Short mmCIF file of C-alpha atoms and ligand atoms in Angstrom, two decimals:
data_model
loop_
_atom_site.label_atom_id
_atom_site.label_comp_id
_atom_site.label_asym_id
_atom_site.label_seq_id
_atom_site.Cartn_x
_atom_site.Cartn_y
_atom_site.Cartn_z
CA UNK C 1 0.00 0.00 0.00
CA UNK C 2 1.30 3.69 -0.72
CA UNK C 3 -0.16 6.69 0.60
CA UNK C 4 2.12 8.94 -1.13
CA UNK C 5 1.34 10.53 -4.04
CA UNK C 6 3.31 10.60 -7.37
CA UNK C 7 5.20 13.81 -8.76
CA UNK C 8 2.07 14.56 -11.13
CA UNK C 9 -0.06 14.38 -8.25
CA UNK C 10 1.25 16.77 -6.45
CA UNK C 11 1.66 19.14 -9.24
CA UNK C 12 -1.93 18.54 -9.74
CA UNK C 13 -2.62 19.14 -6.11
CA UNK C 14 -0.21 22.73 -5.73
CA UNK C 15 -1.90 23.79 -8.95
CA UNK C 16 -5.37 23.54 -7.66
CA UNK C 17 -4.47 24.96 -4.26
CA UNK C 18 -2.98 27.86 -5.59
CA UNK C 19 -6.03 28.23 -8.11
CA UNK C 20 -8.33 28.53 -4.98
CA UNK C 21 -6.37 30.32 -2.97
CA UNK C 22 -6.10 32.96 -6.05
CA UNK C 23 -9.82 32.67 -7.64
CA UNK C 24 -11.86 31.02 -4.62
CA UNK C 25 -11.22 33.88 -2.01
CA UNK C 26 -13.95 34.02 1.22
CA UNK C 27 -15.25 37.02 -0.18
CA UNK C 28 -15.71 35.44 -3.63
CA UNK C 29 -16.99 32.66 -2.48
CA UNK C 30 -19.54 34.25 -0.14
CA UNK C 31 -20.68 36.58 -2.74
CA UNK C 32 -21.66 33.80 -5.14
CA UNK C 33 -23.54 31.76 -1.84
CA UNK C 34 -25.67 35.16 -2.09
CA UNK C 35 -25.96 36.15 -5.67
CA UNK C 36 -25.57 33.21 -7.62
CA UNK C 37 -27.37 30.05 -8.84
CA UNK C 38 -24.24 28.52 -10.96
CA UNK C 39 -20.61 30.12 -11.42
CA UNK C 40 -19.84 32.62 -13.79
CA UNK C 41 -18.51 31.78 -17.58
CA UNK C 42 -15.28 33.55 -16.68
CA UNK C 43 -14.46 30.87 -13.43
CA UNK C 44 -15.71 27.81 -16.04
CA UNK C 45 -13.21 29.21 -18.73
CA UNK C 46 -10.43 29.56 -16.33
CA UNK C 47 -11.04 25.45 -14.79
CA UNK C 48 -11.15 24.40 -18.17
CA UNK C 49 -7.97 26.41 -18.81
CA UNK C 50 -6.40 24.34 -16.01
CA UNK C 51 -7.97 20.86 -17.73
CA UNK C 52 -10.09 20.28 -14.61
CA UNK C 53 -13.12 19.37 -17.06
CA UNK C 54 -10.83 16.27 -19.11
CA UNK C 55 -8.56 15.08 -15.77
CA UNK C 56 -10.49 11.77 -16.92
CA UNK C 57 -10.89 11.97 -20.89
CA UNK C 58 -8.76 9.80 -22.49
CA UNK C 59 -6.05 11.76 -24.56
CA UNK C 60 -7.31 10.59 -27.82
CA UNK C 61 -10.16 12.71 -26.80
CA UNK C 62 -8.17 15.64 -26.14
CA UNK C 63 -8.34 14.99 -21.83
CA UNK C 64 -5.36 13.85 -19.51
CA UNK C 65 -6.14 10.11 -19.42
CA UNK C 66 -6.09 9.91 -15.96
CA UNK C 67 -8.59 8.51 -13.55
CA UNK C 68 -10.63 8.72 -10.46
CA UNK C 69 -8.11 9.48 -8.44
CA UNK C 70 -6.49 12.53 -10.19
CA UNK C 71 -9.78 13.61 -10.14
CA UNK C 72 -10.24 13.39 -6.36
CA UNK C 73 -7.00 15.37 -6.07
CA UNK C 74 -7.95 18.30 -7.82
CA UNK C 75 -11.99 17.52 -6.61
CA UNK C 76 -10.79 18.44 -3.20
CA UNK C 77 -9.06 21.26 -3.56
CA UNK C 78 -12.31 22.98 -5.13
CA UNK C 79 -14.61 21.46 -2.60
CA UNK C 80 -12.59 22.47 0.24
CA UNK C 81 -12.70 26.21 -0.72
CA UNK C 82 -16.13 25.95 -2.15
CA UNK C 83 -18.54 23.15 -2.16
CA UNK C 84 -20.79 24.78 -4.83
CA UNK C 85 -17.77 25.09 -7.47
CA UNK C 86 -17.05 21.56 -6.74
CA UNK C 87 -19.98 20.61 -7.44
CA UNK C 88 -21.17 22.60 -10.28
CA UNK C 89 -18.25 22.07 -11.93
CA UNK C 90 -18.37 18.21 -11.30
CA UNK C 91 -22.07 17.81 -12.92
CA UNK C 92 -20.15 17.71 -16.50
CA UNK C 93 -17.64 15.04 -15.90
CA UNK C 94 -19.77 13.19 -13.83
CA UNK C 95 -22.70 13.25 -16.13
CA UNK C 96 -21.28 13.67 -19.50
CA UNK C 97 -17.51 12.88 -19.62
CA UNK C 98 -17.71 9.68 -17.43
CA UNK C 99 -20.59 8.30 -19.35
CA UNK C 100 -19.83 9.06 -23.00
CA UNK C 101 -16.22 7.55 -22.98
CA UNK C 102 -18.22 4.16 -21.34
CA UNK C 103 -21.05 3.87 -23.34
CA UNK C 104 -20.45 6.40 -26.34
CA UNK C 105 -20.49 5.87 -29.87
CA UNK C 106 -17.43 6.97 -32.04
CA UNK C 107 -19.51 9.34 -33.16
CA UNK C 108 -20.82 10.26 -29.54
CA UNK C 109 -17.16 10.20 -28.40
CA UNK C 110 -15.93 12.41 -31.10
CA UNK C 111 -18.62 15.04 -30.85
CA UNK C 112 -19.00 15.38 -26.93
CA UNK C 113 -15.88 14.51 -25.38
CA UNK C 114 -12.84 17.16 -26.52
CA UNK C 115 -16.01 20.15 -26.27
CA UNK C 116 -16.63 18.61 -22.29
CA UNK C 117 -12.61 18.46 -21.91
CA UNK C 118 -12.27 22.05 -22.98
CA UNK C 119 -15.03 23.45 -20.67
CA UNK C 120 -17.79 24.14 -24.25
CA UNK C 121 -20.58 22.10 -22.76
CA UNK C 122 -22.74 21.99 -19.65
CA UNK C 123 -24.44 18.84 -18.84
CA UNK C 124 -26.82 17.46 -15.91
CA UNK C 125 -28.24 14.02 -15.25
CA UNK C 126 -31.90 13.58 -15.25
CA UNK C 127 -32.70 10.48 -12.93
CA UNK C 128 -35.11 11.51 -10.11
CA UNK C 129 -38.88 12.00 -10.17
CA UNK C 130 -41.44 14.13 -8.16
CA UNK C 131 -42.94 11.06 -7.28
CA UNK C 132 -39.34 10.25 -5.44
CA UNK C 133 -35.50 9.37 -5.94
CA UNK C 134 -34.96 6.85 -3.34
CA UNK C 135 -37.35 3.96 -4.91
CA UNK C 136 -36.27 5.36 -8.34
CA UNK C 137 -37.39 2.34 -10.47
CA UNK C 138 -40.47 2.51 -8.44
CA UNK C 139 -41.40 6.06 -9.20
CA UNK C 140 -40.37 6.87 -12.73
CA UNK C 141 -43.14 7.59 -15.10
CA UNK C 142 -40.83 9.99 -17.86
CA UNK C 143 -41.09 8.04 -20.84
CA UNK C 144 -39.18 7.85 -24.28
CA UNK C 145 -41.15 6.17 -26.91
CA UNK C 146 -39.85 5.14 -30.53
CA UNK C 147 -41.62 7.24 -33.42
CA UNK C 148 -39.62 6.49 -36.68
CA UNK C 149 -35.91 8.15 -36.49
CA UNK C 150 -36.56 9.87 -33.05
CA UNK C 151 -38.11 9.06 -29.46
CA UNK C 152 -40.78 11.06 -28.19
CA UNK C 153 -40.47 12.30 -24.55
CA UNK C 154 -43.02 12.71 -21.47
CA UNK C 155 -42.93 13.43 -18.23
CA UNK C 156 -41.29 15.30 -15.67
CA UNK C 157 -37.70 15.49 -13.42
CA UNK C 158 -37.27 16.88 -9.85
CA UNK C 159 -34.26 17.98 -8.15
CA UNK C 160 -31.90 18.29 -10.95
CA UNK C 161 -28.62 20.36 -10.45
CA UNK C 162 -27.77 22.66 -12.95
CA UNK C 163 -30.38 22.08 -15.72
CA UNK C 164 -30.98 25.59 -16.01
CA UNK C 165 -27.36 26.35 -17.42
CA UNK C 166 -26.60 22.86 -19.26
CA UNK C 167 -26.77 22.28 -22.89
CA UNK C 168 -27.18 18.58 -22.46
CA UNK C 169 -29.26 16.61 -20.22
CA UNK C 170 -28.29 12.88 -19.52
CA UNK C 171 -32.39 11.72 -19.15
CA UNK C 172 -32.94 8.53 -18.02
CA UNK C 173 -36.62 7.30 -19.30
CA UNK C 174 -38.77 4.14 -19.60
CA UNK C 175 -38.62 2.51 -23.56
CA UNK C 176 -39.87 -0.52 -22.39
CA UNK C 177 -43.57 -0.49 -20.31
CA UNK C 178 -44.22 -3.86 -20.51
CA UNK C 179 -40.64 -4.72 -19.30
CA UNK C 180 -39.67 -5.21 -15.38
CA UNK C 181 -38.87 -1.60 -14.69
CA UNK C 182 -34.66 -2.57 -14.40
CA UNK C 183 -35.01 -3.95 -18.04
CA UNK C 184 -36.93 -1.04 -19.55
CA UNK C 185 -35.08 1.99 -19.07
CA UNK C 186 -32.83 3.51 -21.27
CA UNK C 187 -30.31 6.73 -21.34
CA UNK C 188 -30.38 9.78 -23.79
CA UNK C 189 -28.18 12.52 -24.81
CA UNK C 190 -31.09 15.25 -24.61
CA UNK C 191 -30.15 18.40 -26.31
CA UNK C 192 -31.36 21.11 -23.36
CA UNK C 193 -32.55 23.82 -25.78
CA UNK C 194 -34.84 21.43 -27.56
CA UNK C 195 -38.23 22.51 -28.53
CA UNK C 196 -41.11 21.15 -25.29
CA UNK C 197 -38.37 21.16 -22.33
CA UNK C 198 -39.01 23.78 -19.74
CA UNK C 199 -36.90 24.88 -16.12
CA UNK C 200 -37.46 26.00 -13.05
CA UNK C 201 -34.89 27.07 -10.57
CA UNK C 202 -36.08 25.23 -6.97
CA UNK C 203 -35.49 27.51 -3.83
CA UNK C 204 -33.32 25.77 -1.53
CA UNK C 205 -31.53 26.06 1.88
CA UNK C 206 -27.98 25.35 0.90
CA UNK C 207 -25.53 25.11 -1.86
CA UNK C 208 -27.47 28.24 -3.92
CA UNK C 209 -23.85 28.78 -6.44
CA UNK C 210 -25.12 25.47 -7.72
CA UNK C 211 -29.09 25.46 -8.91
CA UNK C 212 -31.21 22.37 -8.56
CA UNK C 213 -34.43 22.85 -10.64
CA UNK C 214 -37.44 20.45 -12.03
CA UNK C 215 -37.59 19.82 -15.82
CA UNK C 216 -40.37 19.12 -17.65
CA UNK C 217 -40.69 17.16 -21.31
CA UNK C 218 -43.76 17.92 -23.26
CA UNK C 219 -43.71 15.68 -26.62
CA UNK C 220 -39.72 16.88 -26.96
CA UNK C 221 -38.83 14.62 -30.05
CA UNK C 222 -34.65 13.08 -29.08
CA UNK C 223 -33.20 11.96 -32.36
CA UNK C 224 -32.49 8.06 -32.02
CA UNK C 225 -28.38 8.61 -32.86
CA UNK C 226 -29.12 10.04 -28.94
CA UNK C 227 -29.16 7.09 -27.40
CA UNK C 228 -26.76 6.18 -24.94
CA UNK C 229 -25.28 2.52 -24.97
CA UNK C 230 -28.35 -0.45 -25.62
CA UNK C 231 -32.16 -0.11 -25.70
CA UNK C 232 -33.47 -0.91 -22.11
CA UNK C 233 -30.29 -1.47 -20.76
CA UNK C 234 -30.09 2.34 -19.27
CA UNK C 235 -30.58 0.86 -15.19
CA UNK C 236 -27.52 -1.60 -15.93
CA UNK C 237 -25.69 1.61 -17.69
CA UNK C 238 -26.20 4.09 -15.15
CA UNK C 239 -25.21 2.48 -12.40
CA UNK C 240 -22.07 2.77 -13.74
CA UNK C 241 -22.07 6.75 -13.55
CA UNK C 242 -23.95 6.42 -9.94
CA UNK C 243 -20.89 4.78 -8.39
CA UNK C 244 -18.16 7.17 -9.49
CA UNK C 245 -20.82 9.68 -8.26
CA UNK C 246 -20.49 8.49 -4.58
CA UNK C 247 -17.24 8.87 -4.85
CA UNK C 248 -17.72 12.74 -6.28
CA UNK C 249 -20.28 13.13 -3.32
CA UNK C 250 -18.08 11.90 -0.96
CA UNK C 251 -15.13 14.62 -1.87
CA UNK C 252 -17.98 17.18 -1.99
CA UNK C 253 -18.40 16.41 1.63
CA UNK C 254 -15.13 16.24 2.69
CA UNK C 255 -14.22 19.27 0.97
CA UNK C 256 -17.60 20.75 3.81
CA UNK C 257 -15.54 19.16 6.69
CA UNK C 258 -12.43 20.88 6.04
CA UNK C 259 -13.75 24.46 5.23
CA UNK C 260 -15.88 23.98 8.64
CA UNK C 261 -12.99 22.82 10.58
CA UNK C 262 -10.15 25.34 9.24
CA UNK C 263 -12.63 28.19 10.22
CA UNK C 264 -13.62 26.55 14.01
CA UNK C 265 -9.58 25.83 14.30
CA UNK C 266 -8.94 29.52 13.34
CA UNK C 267 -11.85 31.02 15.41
CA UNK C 268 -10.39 28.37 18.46
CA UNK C 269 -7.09 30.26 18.39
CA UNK C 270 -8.71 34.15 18.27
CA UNK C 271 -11.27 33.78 20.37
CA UNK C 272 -10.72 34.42 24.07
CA UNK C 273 -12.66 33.61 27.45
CA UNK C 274 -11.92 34.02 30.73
CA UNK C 275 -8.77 35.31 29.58
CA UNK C 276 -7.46 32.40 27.65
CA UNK C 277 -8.27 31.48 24.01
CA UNK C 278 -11.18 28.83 23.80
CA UNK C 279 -9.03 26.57 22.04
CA UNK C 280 -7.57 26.02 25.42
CA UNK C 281 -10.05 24.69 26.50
CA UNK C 282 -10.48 20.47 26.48
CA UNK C 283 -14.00 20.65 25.49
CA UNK C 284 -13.01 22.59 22.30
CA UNK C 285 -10.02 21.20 21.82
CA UNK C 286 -12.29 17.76 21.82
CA UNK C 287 -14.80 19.03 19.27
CA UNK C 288 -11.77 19.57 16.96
CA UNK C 289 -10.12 16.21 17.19
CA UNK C 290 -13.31 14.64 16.86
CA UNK C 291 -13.89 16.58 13.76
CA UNK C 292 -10.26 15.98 12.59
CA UNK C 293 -10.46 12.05 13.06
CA UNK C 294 -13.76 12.21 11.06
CA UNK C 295 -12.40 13.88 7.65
CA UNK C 296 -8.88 11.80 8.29
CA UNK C 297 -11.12 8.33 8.08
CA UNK C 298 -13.28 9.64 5.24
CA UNK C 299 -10.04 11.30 3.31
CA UNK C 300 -9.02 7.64 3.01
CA UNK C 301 -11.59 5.82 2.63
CA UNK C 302 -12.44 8.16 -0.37
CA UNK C 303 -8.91 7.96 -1.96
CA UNK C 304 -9.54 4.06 -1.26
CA UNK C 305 -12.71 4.02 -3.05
CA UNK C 306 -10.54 6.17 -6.30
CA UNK C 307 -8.07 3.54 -6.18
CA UNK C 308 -10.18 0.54 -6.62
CA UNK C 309 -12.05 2.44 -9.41
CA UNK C 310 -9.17 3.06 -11.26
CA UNK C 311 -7.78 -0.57 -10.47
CA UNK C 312 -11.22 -1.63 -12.10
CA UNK C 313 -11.97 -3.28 -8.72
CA UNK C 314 -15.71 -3.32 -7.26
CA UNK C 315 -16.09 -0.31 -5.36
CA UNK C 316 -19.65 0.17 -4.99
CA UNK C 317 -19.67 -1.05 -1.60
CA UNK C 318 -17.01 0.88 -0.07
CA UNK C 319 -18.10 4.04 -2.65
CA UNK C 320 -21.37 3.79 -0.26
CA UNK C 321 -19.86 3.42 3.03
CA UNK C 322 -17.80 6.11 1.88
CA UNK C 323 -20.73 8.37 0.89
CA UNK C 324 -21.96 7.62 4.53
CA UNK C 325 -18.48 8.41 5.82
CA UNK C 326 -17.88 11.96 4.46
CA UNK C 327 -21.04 12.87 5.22
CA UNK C 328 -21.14 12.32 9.02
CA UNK C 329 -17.68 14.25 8.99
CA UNK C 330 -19.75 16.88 7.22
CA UNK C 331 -22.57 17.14 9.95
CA UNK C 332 -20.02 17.01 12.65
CA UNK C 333 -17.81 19.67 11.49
CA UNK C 334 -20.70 21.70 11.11
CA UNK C 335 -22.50 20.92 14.31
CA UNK C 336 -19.34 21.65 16.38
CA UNK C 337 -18.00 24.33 13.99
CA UNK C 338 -21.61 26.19 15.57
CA UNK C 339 -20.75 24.93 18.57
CA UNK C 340 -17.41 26.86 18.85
CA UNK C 341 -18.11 30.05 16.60
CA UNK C 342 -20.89 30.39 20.04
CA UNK C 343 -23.91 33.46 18.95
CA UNK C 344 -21.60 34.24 15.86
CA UNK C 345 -22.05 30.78 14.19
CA UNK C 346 -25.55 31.76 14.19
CA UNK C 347 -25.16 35.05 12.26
CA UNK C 348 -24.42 35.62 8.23
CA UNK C 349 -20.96 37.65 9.24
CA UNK C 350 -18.99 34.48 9.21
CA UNK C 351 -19.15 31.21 6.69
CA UNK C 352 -20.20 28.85 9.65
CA UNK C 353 -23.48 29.57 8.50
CA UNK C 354 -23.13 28.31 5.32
CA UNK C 355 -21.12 25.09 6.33
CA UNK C 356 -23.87 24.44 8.35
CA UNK C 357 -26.75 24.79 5.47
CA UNK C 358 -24.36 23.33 2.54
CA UNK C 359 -23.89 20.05 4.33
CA UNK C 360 -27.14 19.00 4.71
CA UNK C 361 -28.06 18.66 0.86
CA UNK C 362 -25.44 15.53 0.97
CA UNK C 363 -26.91 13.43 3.46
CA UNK C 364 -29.53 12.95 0.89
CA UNK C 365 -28.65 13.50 -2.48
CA UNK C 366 -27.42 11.18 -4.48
CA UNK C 367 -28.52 8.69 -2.19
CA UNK C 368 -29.63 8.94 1.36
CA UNK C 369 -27.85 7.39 4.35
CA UNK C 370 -30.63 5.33 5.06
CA UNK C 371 -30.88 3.74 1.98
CA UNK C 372 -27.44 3.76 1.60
CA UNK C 373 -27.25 1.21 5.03
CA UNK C 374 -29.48 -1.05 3.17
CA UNK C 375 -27.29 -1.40 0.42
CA UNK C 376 -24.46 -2.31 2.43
CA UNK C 377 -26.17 -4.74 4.81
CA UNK C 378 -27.63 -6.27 1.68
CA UNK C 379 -24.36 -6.88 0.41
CA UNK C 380 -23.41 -8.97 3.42
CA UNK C 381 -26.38 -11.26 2.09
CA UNK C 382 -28.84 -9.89 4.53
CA UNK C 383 -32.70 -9.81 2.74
CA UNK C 384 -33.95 -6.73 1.33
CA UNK C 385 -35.49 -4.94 4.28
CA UNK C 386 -38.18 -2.97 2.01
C1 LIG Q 1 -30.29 19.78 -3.90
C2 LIG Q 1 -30.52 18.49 -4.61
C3 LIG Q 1 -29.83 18.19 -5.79
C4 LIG Q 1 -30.10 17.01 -6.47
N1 LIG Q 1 -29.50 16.78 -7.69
C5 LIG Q 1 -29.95 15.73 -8.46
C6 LIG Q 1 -29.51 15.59 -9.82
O1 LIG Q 1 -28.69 16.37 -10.32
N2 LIG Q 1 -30.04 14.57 -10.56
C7 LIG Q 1 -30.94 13.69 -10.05
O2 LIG Q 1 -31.38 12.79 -10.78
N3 LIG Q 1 -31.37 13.79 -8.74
C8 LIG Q 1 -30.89 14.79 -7.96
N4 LIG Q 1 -31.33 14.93 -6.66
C9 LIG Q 1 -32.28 13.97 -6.12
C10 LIG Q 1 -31.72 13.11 -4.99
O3 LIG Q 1 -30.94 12.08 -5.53
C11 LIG Q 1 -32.94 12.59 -4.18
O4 LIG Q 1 -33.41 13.69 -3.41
C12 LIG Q 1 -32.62 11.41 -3.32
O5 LIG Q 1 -32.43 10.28 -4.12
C13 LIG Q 1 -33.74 11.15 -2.31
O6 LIG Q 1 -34.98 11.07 -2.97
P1 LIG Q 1 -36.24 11.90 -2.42
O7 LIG Q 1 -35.79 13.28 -2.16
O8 LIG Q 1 -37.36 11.71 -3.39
O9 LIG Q 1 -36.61 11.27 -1.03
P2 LIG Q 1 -37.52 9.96 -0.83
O10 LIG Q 1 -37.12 8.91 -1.75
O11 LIG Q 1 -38.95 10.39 -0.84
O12 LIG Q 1 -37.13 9.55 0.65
C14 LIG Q 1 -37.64 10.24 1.81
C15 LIG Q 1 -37.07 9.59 3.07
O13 LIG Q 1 -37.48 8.21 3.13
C16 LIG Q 1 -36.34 7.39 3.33
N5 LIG Q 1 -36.54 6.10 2.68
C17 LIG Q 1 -37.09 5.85 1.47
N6 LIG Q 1 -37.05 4.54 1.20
C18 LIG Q 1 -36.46 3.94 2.25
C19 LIG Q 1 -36.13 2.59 2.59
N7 LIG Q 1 -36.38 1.58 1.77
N8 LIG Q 1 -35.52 2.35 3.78
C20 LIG Q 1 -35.24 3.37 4.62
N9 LIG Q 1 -35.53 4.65 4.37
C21 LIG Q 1 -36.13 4.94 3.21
C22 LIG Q 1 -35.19 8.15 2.69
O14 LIG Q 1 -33.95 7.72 3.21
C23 LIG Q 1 -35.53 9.58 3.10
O15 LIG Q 1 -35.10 9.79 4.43
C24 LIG Q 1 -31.03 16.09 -5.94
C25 LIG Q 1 -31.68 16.38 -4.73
C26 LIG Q 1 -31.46 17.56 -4.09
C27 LIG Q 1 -32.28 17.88 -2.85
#
């Protein structure tokens, strides 16, 4: 096993760091938590400058060829300074990068990937329903149905990040009605701007730099080139972008930890009581090395979780437990990052505040804990519990 990372790494690593520290300022950062519901152009043109948008796009396709774990490298950086640029800026290879160079034509490959890689598309994925996300074969009613060269699309998507800005939507949509729901879906490159597709922005409680929003398809004709790997074989095919997502998710957490505990560690060492800085004090002093253990365990069980990916090991277990992982460190950092900021955690003058909303929107998105548990007691070969 070696923890170390390679020279490329680390140039990867000091050339993120220094990117945030330069672009990613607290005031910058604050003033798109309160004006903003996705980045501005300028901020995507300068990560795409940097090749954050083809880390994982093989070269022939104009990326860096490397994996999961280069991505996690430069992933944290951005989520550490600002969990709504990490995340915005993760929808695209996540949702269109990942997925086109595994299930992509030539022709898909050709026309998406090097435009992704150089930061000249926007994409989102289109999976969950009003009707709900956690029993998503359950509750999906959006269909796609064949009409000569094109499908014909109905129905409606909830919760989607970044729809309003994308120019492609990875949709995810029955073909088959008659089929067990797992054998009946299938995924589609949905051009955005086409003719029956409407937005709207959802108000939410944290993470505003990055807009979730509901979608609606109203007879919007998808040409069939648009499909994405086989006919009714879109469950099988996503899960394979769902994974890689936990591992995203998990970063995105992490990156919530360590802004959270930086600022209570800073505030620890300022602040003074009876005469003595509160970080003198054991309690505090405890709050931070519980918070410190938390993001150490989920750093590596995250980098583990890369690793295997990359290794093209199964990883969907400890992706999961992972997901579960970062996100306590999340809520803990953020519960005793309020804890030690006192009546100023509670105000909008410092960041606390925001810690303490933007963590919340990963304990259920992509998956929730709960039913994250029941995936990983069902791998030890317990029964389905619902
Ligand atoms: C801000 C935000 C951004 C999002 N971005 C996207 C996106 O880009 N694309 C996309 O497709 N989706 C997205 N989602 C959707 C997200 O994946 C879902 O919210 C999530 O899957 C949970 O679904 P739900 O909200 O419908 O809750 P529900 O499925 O209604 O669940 C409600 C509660 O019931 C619990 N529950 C349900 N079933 C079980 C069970 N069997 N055992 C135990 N507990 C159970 C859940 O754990 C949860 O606590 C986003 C959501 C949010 C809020």
């Amino acid at each position: 096993m070696d923890f170390m990372l390679t020279d490329e790494q680390k140039l990867l690593r000091d050339t993120f760091r220094e990117f945030c520290q330069k672009e990613l300022t607290r005031e910058y950062v604050r003033w798109l938590d309160e004006n903003c519901d996705f980045p501005p152009e300028d901020l995507v043109e300068k990560l795409a400058a940097l090749g954050f948008f083809g880390i994982s796009i093989p070269e022939e396709y104009g990326g860096a060829g490397a994996g999961m774990f280069d991505f996690c490298v430069a992933a944290e950086e951005l989520a550490t300074s600002s969990v709504a640029v990490a995340i915005s800026m993760g929808l695209t290879p996540a949702f269109g990068g990942r997925p086109i160079a595994e299930l992509g034509t030539e022709e898909q490959k050709r026309e998406h990937l090097p435009r992704i890689a150089e930061g000249k598309e926007k994409w989102c994925m289109a999976l969950t329903e009003p009707a709900g996300g956690t029993d998503i074969l359950g509750a999906i009613a959006t269909t796609a149905e064949r009409d000569g060269d094109e499908y014909v699309v109905n129905g409606s998507k909830m919760f989607i990040s970044g729809a309003h800005v994308a120019d492609y939507i990875l949709l995810i949509a029955i073909t088959d009605k008659g089929a067990k729901r797992s054998r009946g879906l299938s995924v589609f490159i949905v051009d955005a701007r086409s003719p029956g597709i409407t937005v709207n922005l959802i108000e939410k409680v944290g993470i505003h730099a990055c807009g979730t929003t509901e979608i609606h398809f109203d007879e919007v004709r998808v040409p069939a080139g648009n499909l994405l790997g086989t006919e009714n074989m879109g469950w099988y095919h996503i899960l394979g972008t769902l994974n890689p997502e936990r591992i995203g998710t998990s970063m995105l957490s992490l990156g919530i930890a360590k802004a959270a505990f930086n600022d209570a560690l800073q505030y620890a060492k300022e602040r003074v009581a009876f005469g003595k800085p509160i970080g003198q004090f054991q309690v505090i002093q405890h709050y931070l090395a519980d918070i410190a253990i938390e993001i150490e365990n989920a750093r590596n069980l995250i980098y583990k979780c890369a690793w295997l990916c990359d290794a093209g090991e199964r990883y969907d277990v400890e992706a999961t437990m992972a997901k579960i992982v970062a996100c306590r460190a999340s809520e803990k950092a953020a519960l005793y990052g309020m804890e030690i900021f006192g009546g100023y955690g509670f105000t909008m003058e410092y960041d606390m505040q925001r810690h303490f909303r933007d963590y919340k929107q990963m304990m259920f998105s992509p998956i929730s804990d709960e039913m994250s548990k029941n995936y990983i007691a069902q791998s030890y070969g317990l029964p389905k519990s619902y």
